[in-house]
Coordinates of C-alpha atoms in Angstrom, one line a residue:
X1 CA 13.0 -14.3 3.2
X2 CA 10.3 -16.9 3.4
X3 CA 10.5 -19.7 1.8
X4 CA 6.3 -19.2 0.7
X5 CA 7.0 -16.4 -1.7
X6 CA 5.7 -18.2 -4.4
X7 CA 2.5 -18.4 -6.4
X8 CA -0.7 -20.3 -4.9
X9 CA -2.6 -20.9 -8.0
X10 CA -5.1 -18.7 -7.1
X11 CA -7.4 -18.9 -10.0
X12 CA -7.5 -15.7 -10.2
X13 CA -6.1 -14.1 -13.6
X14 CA -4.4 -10.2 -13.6
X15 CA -7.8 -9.5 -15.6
X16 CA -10.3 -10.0 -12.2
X17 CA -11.8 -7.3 -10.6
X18 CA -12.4 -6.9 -7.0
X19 CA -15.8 -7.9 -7.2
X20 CA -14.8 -11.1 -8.9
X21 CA -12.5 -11.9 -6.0
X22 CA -14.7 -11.2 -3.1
X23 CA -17.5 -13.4 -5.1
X24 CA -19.0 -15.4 -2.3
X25 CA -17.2 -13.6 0.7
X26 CA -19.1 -12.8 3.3
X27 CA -17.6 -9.5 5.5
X28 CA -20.9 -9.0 7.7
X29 CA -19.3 -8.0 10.7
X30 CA -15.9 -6.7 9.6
X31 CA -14.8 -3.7 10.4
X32 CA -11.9 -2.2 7.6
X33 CA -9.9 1.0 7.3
X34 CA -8.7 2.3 4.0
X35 CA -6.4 5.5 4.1
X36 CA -7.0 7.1 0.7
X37 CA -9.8 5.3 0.3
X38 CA -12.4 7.9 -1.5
X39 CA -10.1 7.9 -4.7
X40 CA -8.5 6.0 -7.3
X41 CA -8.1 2.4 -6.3
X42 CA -8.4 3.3 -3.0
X43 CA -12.2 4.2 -3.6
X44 CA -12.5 1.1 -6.0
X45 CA -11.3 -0.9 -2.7
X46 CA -13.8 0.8 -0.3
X47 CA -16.6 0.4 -2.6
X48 CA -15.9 -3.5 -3.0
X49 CA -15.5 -4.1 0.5
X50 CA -19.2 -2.5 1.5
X51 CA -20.8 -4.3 -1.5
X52 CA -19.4 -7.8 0.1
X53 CA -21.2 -6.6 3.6
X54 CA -18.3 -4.4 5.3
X55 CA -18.2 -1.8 7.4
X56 CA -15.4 1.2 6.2
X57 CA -13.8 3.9 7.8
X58 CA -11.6 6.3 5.1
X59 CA -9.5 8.8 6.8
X60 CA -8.9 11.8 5.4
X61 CA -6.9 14.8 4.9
X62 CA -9.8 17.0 3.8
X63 CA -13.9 15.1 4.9
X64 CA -15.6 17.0 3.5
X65 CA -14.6 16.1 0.3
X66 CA -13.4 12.2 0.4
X67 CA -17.6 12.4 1.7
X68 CA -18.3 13.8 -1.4
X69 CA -16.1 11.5 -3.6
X70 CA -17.8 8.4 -1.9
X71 CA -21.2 9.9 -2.4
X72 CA -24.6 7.6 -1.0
X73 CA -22.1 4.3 -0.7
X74 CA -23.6 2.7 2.0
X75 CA -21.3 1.4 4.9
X76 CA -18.7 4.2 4.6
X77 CA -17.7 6.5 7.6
X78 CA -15.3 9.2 7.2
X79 CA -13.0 10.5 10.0
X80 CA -10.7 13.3 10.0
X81 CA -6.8 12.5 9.7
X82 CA -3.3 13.6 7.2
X83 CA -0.4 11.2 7.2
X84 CA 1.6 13.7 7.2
X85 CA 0.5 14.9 10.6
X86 CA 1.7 13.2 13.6
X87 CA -1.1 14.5 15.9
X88 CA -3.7 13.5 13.8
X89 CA -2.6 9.9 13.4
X90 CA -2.5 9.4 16.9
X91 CA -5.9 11.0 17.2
X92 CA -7.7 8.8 14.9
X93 CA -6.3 5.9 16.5
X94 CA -7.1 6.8 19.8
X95 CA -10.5 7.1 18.7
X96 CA -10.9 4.1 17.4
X97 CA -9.2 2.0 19.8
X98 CA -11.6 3.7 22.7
X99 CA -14.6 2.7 20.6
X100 CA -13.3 -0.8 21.5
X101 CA -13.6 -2.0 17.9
X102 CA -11.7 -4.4 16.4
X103 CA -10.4 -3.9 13.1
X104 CA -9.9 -7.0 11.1
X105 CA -8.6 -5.2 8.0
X106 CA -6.1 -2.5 8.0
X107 CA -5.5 -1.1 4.0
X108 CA -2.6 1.5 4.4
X109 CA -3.2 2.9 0.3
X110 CA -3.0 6.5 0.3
X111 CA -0.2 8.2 -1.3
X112 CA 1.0 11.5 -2.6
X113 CA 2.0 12.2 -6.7
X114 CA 5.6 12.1 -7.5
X115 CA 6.6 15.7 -6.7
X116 CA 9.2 16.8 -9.6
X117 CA 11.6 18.3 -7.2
X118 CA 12.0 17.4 -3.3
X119 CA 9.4 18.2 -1.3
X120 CA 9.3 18.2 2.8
X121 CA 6.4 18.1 5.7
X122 CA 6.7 20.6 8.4
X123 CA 9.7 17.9 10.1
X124 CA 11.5 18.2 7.3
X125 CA 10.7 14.9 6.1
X126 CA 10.9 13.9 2.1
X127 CA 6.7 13.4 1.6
X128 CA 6.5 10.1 -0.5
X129 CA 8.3 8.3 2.0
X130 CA 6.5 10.6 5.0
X131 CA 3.6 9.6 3.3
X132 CA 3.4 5.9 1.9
X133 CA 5.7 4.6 4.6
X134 CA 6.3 6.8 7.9
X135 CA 2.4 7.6 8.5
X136 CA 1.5 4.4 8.0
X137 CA 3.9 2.5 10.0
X138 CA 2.8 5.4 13.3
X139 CA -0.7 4.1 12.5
X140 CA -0.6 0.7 12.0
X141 CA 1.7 0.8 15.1
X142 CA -1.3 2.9 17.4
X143 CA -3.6 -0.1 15.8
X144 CA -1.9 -2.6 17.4
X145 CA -4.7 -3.3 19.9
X146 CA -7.8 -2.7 17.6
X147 CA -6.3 -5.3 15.0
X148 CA -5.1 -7.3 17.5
X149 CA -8.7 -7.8 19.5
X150 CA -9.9 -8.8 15.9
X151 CA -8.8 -12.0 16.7
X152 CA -7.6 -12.4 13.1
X153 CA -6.7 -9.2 11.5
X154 CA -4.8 -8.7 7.9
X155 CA -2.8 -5.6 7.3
X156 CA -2.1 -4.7 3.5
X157 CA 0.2 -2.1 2.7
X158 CA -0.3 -1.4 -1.2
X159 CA 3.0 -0.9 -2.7
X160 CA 4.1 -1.2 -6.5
X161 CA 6.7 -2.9 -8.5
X162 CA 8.9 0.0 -8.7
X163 CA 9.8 -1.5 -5.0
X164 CA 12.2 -4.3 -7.7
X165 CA 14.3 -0.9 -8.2
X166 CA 14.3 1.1 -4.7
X167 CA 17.2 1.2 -2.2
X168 CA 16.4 2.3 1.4
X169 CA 19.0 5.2 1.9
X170 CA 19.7 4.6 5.5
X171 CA 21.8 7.6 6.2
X172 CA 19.8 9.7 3.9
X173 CA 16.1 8.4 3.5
X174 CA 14.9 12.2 3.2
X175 CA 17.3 12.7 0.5
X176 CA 18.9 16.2 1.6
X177 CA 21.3 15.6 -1.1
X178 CA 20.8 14.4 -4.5
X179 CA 16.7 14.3 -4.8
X180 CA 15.5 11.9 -7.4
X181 CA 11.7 11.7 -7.8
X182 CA 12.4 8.0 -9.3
X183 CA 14.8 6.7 -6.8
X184 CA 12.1 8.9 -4.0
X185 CA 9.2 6.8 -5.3
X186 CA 11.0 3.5 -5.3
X187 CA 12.2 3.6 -1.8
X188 CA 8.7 4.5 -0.6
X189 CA 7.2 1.3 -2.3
X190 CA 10.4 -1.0 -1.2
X191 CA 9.8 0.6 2.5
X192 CA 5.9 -0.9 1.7
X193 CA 6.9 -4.6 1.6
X194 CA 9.4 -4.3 4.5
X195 CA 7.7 -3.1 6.4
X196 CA 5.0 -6.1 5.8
X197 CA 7.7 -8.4 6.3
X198 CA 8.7 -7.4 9.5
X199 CA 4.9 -6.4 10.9
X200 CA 4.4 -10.2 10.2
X201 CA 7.3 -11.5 12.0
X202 CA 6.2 -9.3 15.4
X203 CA 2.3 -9.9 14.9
X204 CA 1.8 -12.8 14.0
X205 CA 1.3 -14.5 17.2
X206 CA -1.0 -12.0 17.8
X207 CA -3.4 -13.5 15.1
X208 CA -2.0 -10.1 13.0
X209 CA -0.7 -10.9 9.1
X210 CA 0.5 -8.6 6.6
X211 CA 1.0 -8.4 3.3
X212 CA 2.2 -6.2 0.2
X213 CA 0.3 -5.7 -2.8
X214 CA 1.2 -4.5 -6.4
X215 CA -2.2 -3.3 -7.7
X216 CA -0.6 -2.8 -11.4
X217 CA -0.6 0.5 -13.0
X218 CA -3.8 2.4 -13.0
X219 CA -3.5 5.3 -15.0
X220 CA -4.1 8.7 -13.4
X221 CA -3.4 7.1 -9.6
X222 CA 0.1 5.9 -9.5
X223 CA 1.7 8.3 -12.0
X224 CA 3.0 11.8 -11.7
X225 CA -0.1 14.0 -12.4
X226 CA 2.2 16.1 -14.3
X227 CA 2.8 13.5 -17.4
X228 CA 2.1 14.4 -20.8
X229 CA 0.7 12.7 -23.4
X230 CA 3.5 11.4 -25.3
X231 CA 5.3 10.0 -22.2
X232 CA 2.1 8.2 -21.2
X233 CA 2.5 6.9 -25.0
X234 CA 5.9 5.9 -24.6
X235 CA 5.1 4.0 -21.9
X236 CA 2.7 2.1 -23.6
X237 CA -0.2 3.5 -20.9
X238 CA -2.1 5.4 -23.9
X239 CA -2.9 5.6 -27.3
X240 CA -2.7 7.9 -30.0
X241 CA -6.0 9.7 -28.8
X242 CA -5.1 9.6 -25.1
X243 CA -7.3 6.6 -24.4
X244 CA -5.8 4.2 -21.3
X245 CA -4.6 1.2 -22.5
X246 CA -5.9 -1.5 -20.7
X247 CA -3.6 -5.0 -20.7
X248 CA -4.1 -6.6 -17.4
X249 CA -1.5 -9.2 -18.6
X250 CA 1.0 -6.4 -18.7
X251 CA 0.2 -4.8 -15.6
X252 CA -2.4 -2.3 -17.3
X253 CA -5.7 -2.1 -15.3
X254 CA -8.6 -0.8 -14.5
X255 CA -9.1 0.7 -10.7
X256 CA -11.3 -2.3 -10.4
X257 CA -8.5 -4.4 -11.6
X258 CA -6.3 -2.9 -9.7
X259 CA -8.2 -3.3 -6.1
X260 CA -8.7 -6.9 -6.5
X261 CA -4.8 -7.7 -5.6
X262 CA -5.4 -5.3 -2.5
X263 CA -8.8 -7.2 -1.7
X264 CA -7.1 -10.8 -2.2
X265 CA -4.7 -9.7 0.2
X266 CA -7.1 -8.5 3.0
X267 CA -9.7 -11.7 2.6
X268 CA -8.8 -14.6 0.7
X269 CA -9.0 -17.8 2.9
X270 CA -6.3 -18.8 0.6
X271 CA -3.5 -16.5 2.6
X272 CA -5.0 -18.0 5.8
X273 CA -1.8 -18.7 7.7
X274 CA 0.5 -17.0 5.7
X275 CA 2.1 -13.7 5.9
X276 CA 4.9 -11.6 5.0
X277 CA 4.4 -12.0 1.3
X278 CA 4.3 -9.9 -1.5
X279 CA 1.4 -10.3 -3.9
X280 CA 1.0 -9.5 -7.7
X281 CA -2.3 -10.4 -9.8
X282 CA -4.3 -11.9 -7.1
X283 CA -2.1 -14.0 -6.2
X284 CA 1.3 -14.5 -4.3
X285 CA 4.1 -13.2 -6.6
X286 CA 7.2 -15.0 -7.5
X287 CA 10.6 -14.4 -7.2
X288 CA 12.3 -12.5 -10.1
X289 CA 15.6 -11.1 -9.6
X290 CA 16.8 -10.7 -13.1
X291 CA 17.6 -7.0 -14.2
X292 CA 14.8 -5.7 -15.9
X293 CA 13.5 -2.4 -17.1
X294 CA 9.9 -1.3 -17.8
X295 CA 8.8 -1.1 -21.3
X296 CA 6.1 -0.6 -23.3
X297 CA 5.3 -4.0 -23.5
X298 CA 6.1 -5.2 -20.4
X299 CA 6.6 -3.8 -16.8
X300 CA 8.5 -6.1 -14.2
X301 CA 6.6 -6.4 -11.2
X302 CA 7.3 -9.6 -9.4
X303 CA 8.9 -9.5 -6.3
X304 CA 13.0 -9.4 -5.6
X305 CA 14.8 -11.2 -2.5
X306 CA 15.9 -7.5 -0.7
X307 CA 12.9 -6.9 -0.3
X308 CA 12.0 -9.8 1.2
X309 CA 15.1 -9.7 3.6
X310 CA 14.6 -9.9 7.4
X311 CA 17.7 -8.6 8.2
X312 CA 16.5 -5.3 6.3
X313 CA 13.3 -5.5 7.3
X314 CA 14.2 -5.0 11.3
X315 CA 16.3 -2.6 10.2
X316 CA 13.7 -0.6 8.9
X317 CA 11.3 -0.8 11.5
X318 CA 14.0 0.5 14.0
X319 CA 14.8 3.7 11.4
X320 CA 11.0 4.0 11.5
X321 CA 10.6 4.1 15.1
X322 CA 13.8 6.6 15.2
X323 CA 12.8 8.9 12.9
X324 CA 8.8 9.1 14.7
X325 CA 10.5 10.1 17.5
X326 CA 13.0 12.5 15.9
X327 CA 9.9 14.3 14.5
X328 CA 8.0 14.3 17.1

């Protein structure tokens, strides 16, 4: 665990946007790729990063209509590709790395809703952690040599502070026995921040750093799309007329809000030389390892020493690499 998991002073509060922290950036030049990038955050990421001057490439299950979502933006290409799809992974990589490109930011965002009951891709793999983890450890992987001609590339992987509560099942990660969505969701997000860990440790000579990032809870992005009203109002997300409640301060934001962790983690000069670190309201989290729950008031979201821990970390990058070729 590195001894730097702890907060910078950023400046930033949970309240800035994405545009407040790329304020004066310059990203002429850079080249970024945002999986799920024509929704959600993931859209409020992409749309940051070409108003600061960068060039974006969203893959995408379905083109035609992540085009459509991102409408006239300027500086957006879209390219054809599903997580969930091997072949296609390897595809858009190979693409990209023949262009001879380098990729200076790598934003690995999209995800799936919390399925209520178990749900499995054509290898029989459970699809949050297919999805959030596996496909974008294959691509970040296939990368290696776009980021790495970057000569100074940041990977973020956007994970959530349901990691504080996830457990990597190591003999069971696709849960063929007792399915939780909770528990499936939580490993997924834990499997986010190892996985930065230990893509830190192995890149970093190569001029490679990665990061996690909790973009707080953005209502109608993170949550399952099945929710009613009254749990979003137990939860403290909504009020009595189904407006969003927005407290920043409680981890309650705005997609706009909710990029700007993702953006502070793929351009802040701040992180320059740092890596493996798990960031929380534009900045780099602390340490919490009290037991907490969520609340309506409050939900926990700092980070938690396993997952932080090298030892796990490696450990999950050689059950990633397993599993790839298991599916294969």
């Amino acid at each position: 665990m590195s001894k730097l998991q702890r907060p910078l002073g950023s400046g930033f509060t949970a309240a800035a946007t994405a545009d407040d922290v790329l304020a004066g950036v310059d990203l002429a030049g850079v080249n970024a790729v945002v999986t799920g990038g024509h929704s959600g955050i993931g859209k409020a990421v992409t749309r940051a990063l070409t108003r600061a001057g960068a060039a974006v490439t969203v893959p995408a299950r379905d083109p035609q209509r992540a085009a459509q979502a991102l409408g006239a933006t300027a500086n957006v290409t879209v390219a054809p590709m599903d997580l969930l799809e091997p072949d296609t992974i390897d595809a858009f990589a190979a693409d990209w790395v023949a262009s001879r490109r380098p990729l200076h930011i790598l934003i690995n965002n999209a995800a799936v809703p919390t399925p209520g009951t178990v749900r499995r891709d054509s290898r029989g793999f459970e699809v949050q952690f297919a999805t959030s983890h596996l496909g974008h450890f294959q691509l970040t992987l296939a990368l290696h040599e776009a980021l790495r001609r970057a000569g100074g590339a940041r990977v973020v992987n956007v994970s959530s502070g349901a990691h504080r509560f996830g457990r990597i099942r190591w003999d069971d990660p696709h849960f063929t026995t007792s399915y939780d969505p909770g528990s499936s969701y939580a490993q997924a997000k834990l499997a986010n921040v190892l996985f930065a860990v230990a893509l830190d440790e192995r890149w970093a000579a190569d001029r490679i750093r990665a990061f996690a990032a909790h973009p707080g809870v953005v209502l109608g992005t993170q949550l399952n799309s099945g929710g009613s009203r009254a749990d979003y109002q137990r939860m403290g997300l909504v009020d009595a007329y189904g407006n969003p409640v927005i407290d920043p301060e409680a981890g309650k934001k705005t997609a706009e809000q909710g990029a700007a962790t993702i953006v502070f983690g793929a351009t802040s000069p701040q992180l320059n030389g740092l890596g493996g670190l798990y960031l929380n309201n534009n900045d780099v989290a602390p340490i919490d390892d009290r037991t907490l729950v969520p609340t309506a008031d409050a939900i926990p979201a700092d980070a938690v020493s396993h997952a932080l821990d090298s030892a796990d970390a490696a450990r999950l990058w050689t059950l990633s690499e397993t599993l790839l070729r298991a599916g294969a």
